[in-house]
Short mmCIF file of C-alpha atoms in Angstrom, two decimals:
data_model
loop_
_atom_site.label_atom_id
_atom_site.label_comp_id
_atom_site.label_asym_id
_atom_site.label_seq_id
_atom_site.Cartn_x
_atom_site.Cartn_y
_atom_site.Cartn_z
CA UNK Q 1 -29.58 0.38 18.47
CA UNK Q 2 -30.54 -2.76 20.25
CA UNK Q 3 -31.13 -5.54 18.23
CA UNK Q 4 -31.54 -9.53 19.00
CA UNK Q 5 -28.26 -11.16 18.28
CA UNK Q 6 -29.07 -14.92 16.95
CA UNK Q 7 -25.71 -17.10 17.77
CA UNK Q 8 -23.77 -19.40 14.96
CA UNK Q 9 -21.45 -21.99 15.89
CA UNK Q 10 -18.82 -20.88 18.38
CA UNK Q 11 -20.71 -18.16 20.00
CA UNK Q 12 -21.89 -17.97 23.91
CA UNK Q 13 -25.04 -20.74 24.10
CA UNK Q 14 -27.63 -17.39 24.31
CA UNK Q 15 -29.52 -15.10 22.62
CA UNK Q 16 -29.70 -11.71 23.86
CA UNK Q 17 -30.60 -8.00 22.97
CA UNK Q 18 -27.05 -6.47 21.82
CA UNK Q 19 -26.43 -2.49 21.55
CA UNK Q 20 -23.21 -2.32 18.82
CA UNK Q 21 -24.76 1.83 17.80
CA UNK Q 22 -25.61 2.38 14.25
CA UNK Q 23 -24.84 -1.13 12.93
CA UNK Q 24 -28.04 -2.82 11.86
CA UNK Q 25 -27.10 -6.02 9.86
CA UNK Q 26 -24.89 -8.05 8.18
CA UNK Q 27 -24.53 -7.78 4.51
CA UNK Q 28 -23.38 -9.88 1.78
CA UNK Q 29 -20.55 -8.10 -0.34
CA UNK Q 30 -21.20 -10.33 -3.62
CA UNK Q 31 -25.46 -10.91 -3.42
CA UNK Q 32 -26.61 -8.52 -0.92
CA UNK Q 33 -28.77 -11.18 1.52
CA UNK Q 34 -28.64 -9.48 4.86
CA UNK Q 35 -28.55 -11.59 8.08
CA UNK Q 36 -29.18 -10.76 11.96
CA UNK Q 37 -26.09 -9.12 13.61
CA UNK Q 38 -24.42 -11.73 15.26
CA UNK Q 39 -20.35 -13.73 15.23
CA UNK Q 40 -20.90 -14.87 11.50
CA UNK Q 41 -18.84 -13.80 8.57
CA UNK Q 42 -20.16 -15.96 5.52
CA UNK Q 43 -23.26 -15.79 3.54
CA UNK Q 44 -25.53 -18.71 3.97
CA UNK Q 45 -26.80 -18.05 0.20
CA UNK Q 46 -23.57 -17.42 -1.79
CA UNK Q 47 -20.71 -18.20 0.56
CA UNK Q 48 -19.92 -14.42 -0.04
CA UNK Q 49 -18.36 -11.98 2.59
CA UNK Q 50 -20.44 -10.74 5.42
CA UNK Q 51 -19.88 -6.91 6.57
CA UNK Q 52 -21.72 -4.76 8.53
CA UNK Q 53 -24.88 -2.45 7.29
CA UNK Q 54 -25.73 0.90 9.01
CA UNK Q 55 -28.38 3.30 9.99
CA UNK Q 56 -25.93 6.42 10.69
CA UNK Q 57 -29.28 8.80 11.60
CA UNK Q 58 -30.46 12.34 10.16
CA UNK Q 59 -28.03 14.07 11.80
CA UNK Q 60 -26.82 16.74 8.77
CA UNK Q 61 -22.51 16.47 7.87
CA UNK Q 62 -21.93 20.01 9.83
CA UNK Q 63 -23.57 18.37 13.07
CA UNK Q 64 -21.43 15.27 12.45
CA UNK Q 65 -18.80 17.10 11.98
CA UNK Q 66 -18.76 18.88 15.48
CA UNK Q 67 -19.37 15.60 17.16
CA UNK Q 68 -16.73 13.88 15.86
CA UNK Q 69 -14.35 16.86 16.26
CA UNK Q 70 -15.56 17.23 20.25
CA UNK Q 71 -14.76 13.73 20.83
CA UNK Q 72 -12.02 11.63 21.96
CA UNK Q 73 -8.33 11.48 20.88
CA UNK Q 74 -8.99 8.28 19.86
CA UNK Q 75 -10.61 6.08 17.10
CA UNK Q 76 -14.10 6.18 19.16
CA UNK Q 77 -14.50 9.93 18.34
CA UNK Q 78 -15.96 7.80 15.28
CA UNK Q 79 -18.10 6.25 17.67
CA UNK Q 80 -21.05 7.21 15.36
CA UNK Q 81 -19.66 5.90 12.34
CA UNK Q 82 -18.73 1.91 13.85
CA UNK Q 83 -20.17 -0.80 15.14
CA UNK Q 84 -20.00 -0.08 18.77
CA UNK Q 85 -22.19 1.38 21.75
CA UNK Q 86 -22.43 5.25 22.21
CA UNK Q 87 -20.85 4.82 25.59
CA UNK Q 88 -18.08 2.71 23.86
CA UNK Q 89 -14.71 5.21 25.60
CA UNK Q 90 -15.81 4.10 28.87
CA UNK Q 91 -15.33 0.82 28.49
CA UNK Q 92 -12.19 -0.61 29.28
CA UNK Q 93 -10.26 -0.69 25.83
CA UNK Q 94 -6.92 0.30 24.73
CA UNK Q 95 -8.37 3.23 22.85
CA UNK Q 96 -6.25 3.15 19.80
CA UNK Q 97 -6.06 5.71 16.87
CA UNK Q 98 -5.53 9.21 16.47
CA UNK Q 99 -1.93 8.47 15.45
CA UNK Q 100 0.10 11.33 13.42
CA UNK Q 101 -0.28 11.88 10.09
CA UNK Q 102 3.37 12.83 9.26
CA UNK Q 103 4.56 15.52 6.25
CA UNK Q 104 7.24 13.85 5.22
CA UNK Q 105 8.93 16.39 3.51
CA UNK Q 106 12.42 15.13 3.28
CA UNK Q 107 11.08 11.61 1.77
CA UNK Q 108 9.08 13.58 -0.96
CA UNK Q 109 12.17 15.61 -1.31
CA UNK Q 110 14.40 12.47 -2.27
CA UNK Q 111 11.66 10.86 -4.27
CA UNK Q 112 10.83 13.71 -6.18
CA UNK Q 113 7.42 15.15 -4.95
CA UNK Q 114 6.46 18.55 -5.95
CA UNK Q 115 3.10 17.83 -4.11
CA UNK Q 116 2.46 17.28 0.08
CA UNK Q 117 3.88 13.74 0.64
CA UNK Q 118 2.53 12.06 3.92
CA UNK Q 119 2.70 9.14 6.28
CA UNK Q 120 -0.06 7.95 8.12
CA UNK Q 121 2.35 6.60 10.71
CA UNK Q 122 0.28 4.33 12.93
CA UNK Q 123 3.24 2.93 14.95
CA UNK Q 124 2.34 4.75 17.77
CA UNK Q 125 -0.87 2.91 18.88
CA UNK Q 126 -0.75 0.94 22.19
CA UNK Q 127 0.91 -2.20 20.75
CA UNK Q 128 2.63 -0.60 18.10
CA UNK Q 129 0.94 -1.34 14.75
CA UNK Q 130 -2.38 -0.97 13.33
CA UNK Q 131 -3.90 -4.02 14.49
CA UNK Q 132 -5.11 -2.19 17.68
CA UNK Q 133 -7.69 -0.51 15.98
CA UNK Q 134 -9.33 -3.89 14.47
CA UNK Q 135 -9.23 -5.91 17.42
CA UNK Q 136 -10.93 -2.67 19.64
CA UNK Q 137 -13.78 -2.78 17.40
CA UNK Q 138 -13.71 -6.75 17.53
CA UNK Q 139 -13.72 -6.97 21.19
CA UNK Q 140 -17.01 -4.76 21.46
CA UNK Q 141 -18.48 -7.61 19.49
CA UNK Q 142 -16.97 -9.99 21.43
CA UNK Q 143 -19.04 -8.29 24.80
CA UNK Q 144 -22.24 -8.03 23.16
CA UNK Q 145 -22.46 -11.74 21.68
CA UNK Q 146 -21.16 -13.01 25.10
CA UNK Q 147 -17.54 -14.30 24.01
CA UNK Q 148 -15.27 -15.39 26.74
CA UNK Q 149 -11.69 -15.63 25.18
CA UNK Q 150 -10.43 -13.60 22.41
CA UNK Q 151 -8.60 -15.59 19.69
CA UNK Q 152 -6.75 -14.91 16.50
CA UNK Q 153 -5.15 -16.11 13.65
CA UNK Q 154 -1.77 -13.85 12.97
CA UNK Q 155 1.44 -13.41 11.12
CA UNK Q 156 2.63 -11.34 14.53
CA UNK Q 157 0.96 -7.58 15.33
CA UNK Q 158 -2.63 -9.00 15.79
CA UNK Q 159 -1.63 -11.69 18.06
CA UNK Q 160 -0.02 -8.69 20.54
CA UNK Q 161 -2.93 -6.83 19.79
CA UNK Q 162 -5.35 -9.34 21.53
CA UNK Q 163 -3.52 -10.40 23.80
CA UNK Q 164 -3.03 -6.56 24.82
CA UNK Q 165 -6.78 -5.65 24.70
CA UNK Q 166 -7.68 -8.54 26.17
CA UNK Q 167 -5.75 -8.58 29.40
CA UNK Q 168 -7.11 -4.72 29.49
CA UNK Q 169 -10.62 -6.03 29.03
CA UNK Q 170 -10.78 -9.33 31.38
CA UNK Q 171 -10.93 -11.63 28.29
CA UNK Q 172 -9.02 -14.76 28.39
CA UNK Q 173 -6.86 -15.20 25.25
CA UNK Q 174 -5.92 -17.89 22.89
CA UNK Q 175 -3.59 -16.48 19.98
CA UNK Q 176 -2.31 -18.48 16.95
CA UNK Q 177 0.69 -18.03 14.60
CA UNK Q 178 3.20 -19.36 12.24
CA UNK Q 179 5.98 -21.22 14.61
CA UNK Q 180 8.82 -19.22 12.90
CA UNK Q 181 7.66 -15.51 12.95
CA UNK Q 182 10.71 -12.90 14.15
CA UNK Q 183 10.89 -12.70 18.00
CA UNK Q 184 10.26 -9.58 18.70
CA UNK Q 185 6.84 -10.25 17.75
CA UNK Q 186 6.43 -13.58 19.60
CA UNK Q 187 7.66 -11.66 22.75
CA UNK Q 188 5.09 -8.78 22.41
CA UNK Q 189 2.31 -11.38 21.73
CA UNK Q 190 3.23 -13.16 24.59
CA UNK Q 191 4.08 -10.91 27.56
CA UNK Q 192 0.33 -10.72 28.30
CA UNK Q 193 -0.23 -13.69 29.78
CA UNK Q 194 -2.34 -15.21 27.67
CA UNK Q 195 -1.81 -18.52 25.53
CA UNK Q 196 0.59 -17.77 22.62
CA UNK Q 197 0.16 -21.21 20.54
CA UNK Q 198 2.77 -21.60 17.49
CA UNK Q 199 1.39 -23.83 14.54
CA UNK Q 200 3.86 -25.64 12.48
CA UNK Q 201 3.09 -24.16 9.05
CA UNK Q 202 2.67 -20.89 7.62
CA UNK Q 203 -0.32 -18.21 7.76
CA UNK Q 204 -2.83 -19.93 5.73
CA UNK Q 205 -1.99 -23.17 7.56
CA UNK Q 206 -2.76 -21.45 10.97
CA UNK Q 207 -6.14 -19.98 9.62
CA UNK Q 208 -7.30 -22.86 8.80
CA UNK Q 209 -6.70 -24.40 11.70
CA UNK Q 210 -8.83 -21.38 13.37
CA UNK Q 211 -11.63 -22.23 10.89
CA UNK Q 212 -11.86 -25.69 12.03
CA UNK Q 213 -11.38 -25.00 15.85
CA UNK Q 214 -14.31 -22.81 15.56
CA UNK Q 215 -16.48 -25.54 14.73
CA UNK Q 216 -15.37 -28.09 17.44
CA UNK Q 217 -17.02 -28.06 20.69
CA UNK Q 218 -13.21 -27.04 22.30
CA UNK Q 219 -13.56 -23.63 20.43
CA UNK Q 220 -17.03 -22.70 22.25
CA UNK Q 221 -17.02 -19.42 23.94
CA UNK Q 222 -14.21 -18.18 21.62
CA UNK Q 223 -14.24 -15.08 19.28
CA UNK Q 224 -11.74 -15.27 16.64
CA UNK Q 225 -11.52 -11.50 15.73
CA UNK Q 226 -10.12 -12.31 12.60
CA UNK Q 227 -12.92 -15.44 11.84
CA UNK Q 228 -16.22 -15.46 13.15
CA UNK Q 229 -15.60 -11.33 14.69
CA UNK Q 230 -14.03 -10.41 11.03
CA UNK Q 231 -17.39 -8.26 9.78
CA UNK Q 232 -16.97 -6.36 12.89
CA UNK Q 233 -12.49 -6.38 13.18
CA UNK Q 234 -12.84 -5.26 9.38
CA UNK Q 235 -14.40 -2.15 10.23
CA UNK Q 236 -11.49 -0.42 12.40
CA UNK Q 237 -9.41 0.11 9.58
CA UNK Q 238 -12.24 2.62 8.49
CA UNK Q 239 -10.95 4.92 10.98
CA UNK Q 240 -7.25 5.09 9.19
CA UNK Q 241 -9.74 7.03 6.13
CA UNK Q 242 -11.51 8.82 8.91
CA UNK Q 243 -8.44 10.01 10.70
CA UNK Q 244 -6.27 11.08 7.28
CA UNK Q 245 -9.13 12.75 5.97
CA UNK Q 246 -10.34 15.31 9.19
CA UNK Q 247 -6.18 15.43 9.57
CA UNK Q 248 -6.23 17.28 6.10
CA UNK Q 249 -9.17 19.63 7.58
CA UNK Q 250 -12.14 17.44 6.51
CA UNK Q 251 -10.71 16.52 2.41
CA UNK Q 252 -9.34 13.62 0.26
CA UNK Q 253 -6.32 12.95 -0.20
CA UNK Q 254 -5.22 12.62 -3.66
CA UNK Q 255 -3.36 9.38 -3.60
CA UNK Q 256 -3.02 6.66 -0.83
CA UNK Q 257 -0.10 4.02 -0.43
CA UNK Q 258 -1.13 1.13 1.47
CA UNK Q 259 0.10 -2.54 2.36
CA UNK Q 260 -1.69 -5.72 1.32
CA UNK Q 261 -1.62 -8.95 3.87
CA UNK Q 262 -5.36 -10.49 3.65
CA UNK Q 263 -6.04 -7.00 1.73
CA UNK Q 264 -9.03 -6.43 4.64
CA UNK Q 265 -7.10 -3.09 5.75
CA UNK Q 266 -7.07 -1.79 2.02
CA UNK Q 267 -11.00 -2.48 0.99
CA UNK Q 268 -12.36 -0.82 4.49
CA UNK Q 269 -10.16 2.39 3.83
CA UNK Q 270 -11.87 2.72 0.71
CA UNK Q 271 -15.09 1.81 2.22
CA UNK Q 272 -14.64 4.76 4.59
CA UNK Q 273 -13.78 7.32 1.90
CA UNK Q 274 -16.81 6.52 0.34
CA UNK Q 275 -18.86 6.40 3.62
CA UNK Q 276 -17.50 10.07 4.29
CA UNK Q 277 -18.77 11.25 1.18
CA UNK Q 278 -21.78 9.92 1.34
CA UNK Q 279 -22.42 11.90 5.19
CA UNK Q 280 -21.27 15.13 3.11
CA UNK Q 281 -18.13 14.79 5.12
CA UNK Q 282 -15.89 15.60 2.69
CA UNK Q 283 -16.39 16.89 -1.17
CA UNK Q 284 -16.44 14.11 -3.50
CA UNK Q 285 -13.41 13.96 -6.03
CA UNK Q 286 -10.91 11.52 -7.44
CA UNK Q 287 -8.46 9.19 -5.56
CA UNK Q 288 -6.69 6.61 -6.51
CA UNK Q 289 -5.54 3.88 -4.36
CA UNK Q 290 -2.16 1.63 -4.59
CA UNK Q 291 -1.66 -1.54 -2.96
CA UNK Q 292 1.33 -3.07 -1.85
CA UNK Q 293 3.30 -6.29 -1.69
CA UNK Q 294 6.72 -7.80 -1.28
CA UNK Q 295 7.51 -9.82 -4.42
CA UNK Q 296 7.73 -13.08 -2.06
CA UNK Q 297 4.39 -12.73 -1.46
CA UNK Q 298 2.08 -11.35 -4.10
CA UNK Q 299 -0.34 -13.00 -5.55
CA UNK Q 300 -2.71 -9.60 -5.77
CA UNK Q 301 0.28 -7.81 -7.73
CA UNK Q 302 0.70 -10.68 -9.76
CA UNK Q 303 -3.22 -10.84 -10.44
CA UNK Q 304 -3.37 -7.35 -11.58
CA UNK Q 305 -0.54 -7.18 -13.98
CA UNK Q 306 -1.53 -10.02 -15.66
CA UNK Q 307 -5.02 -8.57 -15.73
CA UNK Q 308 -6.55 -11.36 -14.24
CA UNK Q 309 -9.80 -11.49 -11.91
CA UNK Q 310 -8.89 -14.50 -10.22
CA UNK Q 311 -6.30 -14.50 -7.23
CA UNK Q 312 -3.48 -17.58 -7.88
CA UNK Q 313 -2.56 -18.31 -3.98
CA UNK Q 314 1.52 -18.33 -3.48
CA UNK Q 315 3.52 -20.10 -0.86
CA UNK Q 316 5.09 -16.73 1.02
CA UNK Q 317 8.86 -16.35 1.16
CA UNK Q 318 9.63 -13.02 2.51
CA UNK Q 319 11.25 -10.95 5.07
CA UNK Q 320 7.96 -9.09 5.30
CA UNK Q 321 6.16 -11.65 7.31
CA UNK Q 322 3.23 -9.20 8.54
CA UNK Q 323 2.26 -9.29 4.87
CA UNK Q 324 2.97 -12.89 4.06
CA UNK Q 325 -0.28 -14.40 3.54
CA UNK Q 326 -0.34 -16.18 0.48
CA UNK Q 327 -4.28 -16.93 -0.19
CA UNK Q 328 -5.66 -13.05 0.75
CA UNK Q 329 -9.69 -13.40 1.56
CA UNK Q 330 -9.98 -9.63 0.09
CA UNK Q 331 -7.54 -9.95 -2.67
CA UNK Q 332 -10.29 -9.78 -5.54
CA UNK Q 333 -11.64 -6.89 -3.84
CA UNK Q 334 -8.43 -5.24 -4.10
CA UNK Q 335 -8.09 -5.81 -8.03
CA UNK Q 336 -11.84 -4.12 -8.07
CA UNK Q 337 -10.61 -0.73 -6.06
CA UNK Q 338 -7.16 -0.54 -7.63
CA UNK Q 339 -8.94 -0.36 -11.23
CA UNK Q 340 -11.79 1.21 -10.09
CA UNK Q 341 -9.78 4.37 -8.53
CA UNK Q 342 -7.03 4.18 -11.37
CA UNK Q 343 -4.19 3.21 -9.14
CA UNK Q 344 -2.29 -0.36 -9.21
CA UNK Q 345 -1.12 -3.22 -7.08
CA UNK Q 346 2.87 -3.49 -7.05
CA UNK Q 347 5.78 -5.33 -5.35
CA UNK Q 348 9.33 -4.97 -4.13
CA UNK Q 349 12.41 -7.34 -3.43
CA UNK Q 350 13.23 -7.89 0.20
CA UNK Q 351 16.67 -6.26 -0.81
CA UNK Q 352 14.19 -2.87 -1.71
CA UNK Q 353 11.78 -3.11 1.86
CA UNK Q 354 14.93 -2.94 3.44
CA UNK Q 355 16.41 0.13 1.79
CA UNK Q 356 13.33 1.44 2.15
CA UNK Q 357 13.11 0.97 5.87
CA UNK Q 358 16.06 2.77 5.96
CA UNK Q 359 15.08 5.46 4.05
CA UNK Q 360 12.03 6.54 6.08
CA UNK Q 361 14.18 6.61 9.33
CA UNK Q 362 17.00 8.00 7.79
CA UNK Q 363 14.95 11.20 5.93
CA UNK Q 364 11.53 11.39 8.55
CA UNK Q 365 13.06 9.84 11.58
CA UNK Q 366 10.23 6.81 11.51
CA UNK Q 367 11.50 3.43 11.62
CA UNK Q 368 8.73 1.25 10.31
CA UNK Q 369 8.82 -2.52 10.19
CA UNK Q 370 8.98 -4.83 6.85
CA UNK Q 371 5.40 -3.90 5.89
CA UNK Q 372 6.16 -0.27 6.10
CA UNK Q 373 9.27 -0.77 3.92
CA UNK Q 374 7.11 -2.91 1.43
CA UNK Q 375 5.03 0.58 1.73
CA UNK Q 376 7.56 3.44 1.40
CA UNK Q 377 9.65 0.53 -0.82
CA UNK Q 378 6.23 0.48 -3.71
CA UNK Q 379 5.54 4.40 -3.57
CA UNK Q 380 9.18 4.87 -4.53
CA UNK Q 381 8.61 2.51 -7.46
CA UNK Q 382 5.27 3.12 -8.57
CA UNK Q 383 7.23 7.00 -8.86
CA UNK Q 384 10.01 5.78 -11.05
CA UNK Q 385 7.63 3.76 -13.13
CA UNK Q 386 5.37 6.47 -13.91
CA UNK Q 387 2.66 5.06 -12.23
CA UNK Q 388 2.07 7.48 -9.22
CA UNK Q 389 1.93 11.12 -9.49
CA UNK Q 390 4.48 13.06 -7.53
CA UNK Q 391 2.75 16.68 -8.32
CA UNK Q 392 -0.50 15.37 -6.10
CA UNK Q 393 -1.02 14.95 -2.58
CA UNK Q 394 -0.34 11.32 -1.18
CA UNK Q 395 -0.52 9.38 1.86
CA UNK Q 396 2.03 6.32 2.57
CA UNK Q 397 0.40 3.97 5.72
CA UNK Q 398 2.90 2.96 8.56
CA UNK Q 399 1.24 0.27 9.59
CA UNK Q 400 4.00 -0.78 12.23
CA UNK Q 401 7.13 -0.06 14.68
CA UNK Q 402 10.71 -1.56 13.09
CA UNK Q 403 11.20 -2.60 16.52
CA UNK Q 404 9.15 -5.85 15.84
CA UNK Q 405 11.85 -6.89 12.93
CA UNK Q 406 14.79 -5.74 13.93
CA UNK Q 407 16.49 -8.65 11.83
CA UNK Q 408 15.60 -6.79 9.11
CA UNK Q 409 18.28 -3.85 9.60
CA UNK Q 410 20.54 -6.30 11.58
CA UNK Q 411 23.60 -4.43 10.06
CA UNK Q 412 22.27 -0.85 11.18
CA UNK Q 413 24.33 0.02 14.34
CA UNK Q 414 27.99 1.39 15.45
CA UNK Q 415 29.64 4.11 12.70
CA UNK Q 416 32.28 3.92 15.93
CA UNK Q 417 34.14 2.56 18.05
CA UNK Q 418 36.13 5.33 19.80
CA UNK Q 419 38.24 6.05 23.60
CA UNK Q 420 36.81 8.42 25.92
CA UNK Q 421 39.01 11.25 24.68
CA UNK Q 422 39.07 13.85 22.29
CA UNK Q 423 42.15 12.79 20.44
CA UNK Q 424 40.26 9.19 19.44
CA UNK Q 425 36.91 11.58 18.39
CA UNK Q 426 39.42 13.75 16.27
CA UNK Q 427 40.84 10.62 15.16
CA UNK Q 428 38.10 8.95 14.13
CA UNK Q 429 36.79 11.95 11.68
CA UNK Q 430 33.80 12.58 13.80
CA UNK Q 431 34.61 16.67 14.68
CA UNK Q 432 32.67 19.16 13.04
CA UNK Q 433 35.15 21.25 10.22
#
């Protein structure tokens, strides 16, 4: 619908009527105050979390349903359900989502599932991770409220993601991260011409920064997705719920594994299960959701085996730098869904994400990067523990291609060396019996 946008600091200098579908407003998470739509992403009241409010029409769950299922292999056959114009597919985007939601029937195998394991392996969007789908929604935002550059805050995937759909989009970008993430990121984020700026400190250090650039006159004209575009980014990991649940022919899963860096990617799954339900989408039952962290970084996992509410921030030290943000905005919000659904928040060593990146490639054929091991690493140990149950359906996220940490698995590689001749392939015990 077309509303009247009112600007904040950062934003275009005008006010104009926007069209971002069935959004209506921005809501506060904690009091409930609802503001204009516009690039703003903190309550003026309580300081709380803004996040978008909807009008999703009268249209009945079977007419939905068809819809949906007649649109686009992409995340915008959700068009209905997001905060983006009807017409969004024609625009030029990178059209993320619709990624394959493998049976992993080896892994369950090994880990002892008697149920359907999965993986919702979204290393096949256009820049290879998740992060597409966020910044797709972002950008729409960024064309209604008149942005000019794209900008981020990132520990690696979303700064390739920008600078991807921004170059596809005519944006100029501006991308921020930690000075010392693995290259294979800093190459991807920066083969699209855009600025690639490398801040001497860690995440939180380089989100901070972004905070304070957005108030200076030399951040005017910028959308930080991640900042003052986050109520609107937040909402494209919706379509990871969306996209599991029609993959299973329209039902919940029974379980869902899935990694924690800010802990945004976790809370908006479980805000689209419960959005699906709501549109008679699916039949409402039980699920319990797991979050998961590598032990250098995890302050949510710490939080909710202590029992505590409060979120203790941690300087990260990990291999799993995708993940390594040590103050997470959403980590209380975690805590609430974890308990809420009956699942948990657990953590692995480095030593286990990388075992478990090998195990995924070695028994499904994906090779995920450090996240995904912290993934695959905590559903193996939240089955030993007791803690997840292997006789009901689950879903492990992929959030990411292995080719982005290749470190990781550094001694992965030749089981030979041999001559070009039969006699050295004999010799080297490599002929069938």
């Amino acid at each position: 619908m077309a509303i009247t946008a009112t600007t904040a600091s950062g934003a275009a200098d005008v006010t104009e009527s926007v069209d971002l579908g069935p959004a209506t407003a921005l809501s506060c998470r904690e009091c409930g105050t609802r503001f204009p739509l516009g690039p703003s992403f903190a309550c003026l009241e309580c300081f709380g979390p803004l996040e978008i409010a909807y009008d999703f029409g009268s249209a009945g769950a079977e007419e939905l349903r068809k819809r949906i299922e007649a649109g686009p292999a992409s995340i915008w056959r959700y068009a209905p359900l997001l905060p983006v114009p009807a017409d969004v597919a024609s625009k030029p985007n990178l059209n993320p989502g619709w990624t394959p939601l493998v049976k992993a029937d080896n892994l369950g195998r090994e880990l002892g599932f008697t149920a359907q394991l999965h993986v919702k392996d979204d290393s096949g969007n256009p820049t290879h991770s998740f992060k597409d789908r966020v910044v797709a929604c972002a950008i729409e935002a960024a064309r209604a409220f008149g942005f000019t550059t794209l900008s981020c805050s990132s520990t690696g995937n979303l700064a390739g993601a920008v600078g991807a759909a921004a170059a596809r989009a005519g944006f100029k970008s501006c991308v921020f991260i930690p000075h010392d993430l693995e290259q294979g990121k800093v190459v991807m984020a920066g083969v699209y011409g855009g600025e690639l700026v490398g801040i001497e400190g860690n995440y939180d250090d380089v989100n901070r920064f972004c905070s304070e650039l957005i108030g200076d006159p030399a951040g005017e004209g910028w959308g930080f997705v991640n900042v003052n575009l986050r109520p609107y980014y937040g909402e494209g990991s919706k379509t990871l719920a969306y996209e599991i649940c029609e993959q299973l022919g329209w039902r919940l899963p029974e379980q869902i594994v899935i990694p924690i860096a800010s802990g945004s990617q976790l809370t908006k799954i479980d805000k689209g299960l419960q959005e699906l339900i709501k549109l008679g989408l699916v039949e409402d039952r039980p699920y319990k959701i797991f979050g998961a962290q590598a032990e250098g970084c995890s302050p949510v996992s710490a939080a909710f085996k202590a029992g505590r509410d409060v979120i203790r921030p941690v300087k990260p030290d990990t291999i799993a730098k995708s993940l390594a943000i040590g103050n997470p905005a959403d980590g209380p919000y975690v805590l609430d869904i974890a308990r809420r659904t009956g699942g948990a928040v657990e953590d692995v060593t480095d030593a286990e994400v990388v075992e478990a990146i090998k195990l995924l490639a070695r028994t499904e054929g994906i090779f995920a990067e450090t996240a995904g091991g912290v993934t695959v690493g905590v559903l193996k140990k939240l089955v030993e523990t007791g803690q997840l149950d292997p006789s009901k359906e689950t879903v492990a996220i992929n959030t990411g291609d292995g080719l982005k940490t290749l470190d990781a698995v550094a001694d992965a590689g030749l089981t030979a060396t041999i001559r070009p001749t039969l006699e050295s392939f004999r010799s080297a015990g490599l002929a069938s019996a």
